[in-house]
PDB file of C-alpha atoms in Angstrom:
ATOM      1  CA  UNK A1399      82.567  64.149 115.040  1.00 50.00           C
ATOM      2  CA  UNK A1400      85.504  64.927 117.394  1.00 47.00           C
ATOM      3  CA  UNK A1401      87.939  64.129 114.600  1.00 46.00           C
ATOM      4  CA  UNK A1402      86.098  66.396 112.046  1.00 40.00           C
ATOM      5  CA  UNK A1403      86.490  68.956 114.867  1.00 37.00           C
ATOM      6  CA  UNK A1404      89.693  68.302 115.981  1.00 38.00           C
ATOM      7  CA  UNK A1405      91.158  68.367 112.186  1.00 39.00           C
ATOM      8  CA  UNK A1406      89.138  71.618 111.348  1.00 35.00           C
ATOM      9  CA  UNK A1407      90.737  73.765 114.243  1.00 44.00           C
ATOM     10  CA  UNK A1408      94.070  72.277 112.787  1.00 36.00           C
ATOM     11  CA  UNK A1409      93.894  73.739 109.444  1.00 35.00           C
ATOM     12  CA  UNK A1410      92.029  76.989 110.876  1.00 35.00           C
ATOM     13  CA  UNK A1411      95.351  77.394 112.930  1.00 41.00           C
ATOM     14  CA  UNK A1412      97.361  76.522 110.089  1.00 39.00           C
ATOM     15  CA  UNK A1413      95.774  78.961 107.825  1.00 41.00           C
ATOM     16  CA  UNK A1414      96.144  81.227 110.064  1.00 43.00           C
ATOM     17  CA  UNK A1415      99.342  80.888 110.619  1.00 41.00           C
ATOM     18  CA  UNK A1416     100.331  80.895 107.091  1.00 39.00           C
ATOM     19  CA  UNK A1417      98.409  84.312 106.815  1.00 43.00           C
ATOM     20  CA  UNK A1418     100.779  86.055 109.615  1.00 43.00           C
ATOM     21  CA  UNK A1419     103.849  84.627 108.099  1.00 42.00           C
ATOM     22  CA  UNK A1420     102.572  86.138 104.834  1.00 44.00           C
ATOM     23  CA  UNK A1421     101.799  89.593 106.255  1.00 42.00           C
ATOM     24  CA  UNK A1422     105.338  89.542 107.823  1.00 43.00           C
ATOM     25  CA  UNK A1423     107.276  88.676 104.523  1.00 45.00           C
ATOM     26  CA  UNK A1424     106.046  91.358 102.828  1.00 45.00           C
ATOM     27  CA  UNK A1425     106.927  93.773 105.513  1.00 56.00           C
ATOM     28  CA  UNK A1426     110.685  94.189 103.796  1.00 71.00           C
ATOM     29  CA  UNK A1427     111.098  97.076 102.345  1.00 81.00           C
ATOM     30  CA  UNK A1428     113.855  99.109 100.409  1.00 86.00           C
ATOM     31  CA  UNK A1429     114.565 102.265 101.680  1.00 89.00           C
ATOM     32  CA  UNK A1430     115.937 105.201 100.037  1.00 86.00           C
ATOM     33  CA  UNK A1431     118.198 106.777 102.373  1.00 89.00           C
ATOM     34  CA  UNK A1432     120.134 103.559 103.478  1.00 94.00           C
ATOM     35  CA  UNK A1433     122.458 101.352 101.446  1.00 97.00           C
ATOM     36  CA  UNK A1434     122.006  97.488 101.017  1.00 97.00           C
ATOM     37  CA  UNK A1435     125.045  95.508 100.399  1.00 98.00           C
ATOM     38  CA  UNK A1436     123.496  91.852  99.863  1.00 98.00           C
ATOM     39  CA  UNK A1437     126.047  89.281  99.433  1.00 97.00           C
ATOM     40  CA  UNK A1438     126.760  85.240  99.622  1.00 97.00           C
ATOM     41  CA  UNK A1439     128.869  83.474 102.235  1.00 96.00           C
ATOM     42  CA  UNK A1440     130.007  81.165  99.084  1.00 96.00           C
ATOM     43  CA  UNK A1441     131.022  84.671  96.855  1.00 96.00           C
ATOM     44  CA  UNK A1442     134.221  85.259  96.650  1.00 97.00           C
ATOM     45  CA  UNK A1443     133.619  88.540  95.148  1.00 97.00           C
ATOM     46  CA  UNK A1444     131.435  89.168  98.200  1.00 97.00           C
ATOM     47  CA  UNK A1445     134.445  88.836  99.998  1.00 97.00           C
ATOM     48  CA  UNK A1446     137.212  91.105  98.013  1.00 97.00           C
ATOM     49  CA  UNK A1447     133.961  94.013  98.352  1.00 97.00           C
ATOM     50  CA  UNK A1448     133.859  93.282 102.219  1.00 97.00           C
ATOM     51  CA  UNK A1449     138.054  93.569 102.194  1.00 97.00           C
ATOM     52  CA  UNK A1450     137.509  96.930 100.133  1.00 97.00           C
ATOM     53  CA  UNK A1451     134.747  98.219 102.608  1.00 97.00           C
ATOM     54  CA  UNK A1452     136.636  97.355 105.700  1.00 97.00           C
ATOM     55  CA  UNK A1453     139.697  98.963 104.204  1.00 97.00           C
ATOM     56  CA  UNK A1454     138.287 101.913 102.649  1.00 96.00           C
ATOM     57  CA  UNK A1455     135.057 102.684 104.417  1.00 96.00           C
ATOM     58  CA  UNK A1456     135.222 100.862 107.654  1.00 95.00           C
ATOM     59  CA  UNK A1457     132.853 103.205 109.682  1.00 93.00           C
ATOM     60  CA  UNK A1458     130.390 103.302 106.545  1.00 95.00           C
ATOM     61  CA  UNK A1459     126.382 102.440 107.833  1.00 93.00           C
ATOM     62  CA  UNK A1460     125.105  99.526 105.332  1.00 94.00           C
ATOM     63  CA  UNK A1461     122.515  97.092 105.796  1.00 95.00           C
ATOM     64  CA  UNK A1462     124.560  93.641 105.429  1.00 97.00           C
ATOM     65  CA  UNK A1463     122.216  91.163 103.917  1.00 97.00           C
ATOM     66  CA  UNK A1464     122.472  87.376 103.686  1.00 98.00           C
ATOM     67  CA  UNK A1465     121.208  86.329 100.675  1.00 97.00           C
ATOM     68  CA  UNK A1466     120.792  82.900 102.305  1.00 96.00           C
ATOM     69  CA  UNK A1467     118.678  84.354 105.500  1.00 96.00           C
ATOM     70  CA  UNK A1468     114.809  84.855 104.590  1.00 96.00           C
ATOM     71  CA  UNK A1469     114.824  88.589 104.990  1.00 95.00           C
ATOM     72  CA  UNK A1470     118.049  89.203 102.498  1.00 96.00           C
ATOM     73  CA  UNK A1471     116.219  86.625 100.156  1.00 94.00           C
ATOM     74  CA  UNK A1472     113.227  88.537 100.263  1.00 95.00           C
ATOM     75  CA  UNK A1473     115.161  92.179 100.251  1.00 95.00           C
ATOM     76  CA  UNK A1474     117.371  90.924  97.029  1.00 95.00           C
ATOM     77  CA  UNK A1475     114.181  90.676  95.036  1.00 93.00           C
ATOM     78  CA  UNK A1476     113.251  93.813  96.611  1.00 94.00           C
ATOM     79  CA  UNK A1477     115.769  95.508  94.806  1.00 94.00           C
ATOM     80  CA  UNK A1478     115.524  93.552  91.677  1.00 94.00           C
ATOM     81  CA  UNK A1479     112.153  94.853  91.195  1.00 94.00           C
ATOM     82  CA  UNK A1480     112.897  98.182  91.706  1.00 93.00           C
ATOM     83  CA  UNK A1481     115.745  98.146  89.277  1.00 94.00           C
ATOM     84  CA  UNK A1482     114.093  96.096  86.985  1.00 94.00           C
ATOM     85  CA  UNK A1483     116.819  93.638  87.005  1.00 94.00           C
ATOM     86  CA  UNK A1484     114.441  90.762  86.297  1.00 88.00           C
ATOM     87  CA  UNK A1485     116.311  87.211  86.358  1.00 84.00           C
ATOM     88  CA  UNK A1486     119.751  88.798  86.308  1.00 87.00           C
ATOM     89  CA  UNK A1487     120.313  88.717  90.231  1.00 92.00           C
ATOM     90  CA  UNK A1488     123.417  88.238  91.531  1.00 93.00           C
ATOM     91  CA  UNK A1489     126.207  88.677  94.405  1.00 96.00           C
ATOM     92  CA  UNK A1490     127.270  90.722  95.395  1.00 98.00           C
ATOM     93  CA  UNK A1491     124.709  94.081  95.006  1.00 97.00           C
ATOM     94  CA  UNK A1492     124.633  97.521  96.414  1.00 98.00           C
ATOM     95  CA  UNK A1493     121.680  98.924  96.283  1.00 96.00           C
ATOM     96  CA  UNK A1494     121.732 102.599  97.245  1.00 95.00           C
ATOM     97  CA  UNK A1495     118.941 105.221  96.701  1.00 93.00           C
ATOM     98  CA  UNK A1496     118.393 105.004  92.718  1.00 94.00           C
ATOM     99  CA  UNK A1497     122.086 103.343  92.081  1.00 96.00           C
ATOM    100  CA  UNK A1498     123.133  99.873  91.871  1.00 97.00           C
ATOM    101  CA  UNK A1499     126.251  97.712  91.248  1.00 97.00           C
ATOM    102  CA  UNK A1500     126.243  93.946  90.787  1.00 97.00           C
ATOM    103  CA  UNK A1501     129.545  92.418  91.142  1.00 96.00           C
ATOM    104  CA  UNK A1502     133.237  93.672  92.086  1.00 97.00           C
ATOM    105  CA  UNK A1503     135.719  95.207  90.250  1.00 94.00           C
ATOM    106  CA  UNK A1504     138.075  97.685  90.108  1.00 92.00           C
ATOM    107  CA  UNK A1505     135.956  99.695  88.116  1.00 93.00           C
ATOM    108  CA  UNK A1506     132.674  99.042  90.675  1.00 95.00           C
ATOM    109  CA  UNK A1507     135.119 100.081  93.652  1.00 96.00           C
ATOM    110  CA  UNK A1508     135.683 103.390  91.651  1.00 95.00           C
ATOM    111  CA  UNK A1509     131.675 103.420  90.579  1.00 96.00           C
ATOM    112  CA  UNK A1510     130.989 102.592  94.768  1.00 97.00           C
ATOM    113  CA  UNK A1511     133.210 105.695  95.580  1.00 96.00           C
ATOM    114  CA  UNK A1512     130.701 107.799  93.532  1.00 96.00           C
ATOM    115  CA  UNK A1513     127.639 106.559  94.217  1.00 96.00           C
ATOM    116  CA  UNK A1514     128.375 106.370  98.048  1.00 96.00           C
ATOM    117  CA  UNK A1515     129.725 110.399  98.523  1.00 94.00           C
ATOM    118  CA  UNK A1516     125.976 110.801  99.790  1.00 92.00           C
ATOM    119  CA  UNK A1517     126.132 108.754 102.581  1.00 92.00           C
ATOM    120  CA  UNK A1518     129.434 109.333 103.505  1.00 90.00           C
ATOM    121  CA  UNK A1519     128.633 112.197 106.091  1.00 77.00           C
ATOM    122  CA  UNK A1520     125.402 110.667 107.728  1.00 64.00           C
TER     123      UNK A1520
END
């Protein structure tokens, strides 16, 4: 009878803990106002869009996210939902108010330059 007990307060506590880990995953959220730049240590794209921003933008508020960190895992798909980019993720990705870009080019630093004016004065 002690084991029964004993091994039914284990998987309440379990449960339970696997319910606040639950409510706290879902707690990311995009918002509108900021701009998300999620990227991969591993990218080397990631990295000539991090040279560009540090060149070009270097007191510029983003929201770096890690890909490989639980809460940029969970804000990538996030994004992917909202801009319906089903399996078609990748790195890096600015997400900013209703704009993305995936990747980085010379063409997405001139499409960045557009999309970013907004922010560029808050």
């Amino acid at each position: 009878m002690k084991k029964f007990l004993l091994s039914l307060i284990c998987v309440v506590s379990l449960l339970s803990a696997c319910q606040e880990h639950q409510n706290t995953q879902s707690s990311a959220e995009i918002s509108a106002d900021k701009i998300y730049f999620f990227y991969s240590n591993s990218c080397p794209h990631c990295h000539d869009a991090i040279a560009y921003l540090n060149k070009n933008h270097p007191d510029l508020k983003l929201s770096m996210e890690n890909v490989s960190t639980q809460r940029g895992y969970e804000l990538l798909f996030k994004c992917a939902e909202k801009f319906n980019l089903g399996n078609r993720i990748g790195t890096p990705l600015f997400c900013m108010g209703d704009k993305y870009i995936m990747g980085w080019s010379d063409s997405n630093a001139a499409q960045f330059e557009e999309y970013v004016k907004p922010y560029l004065n808050k």
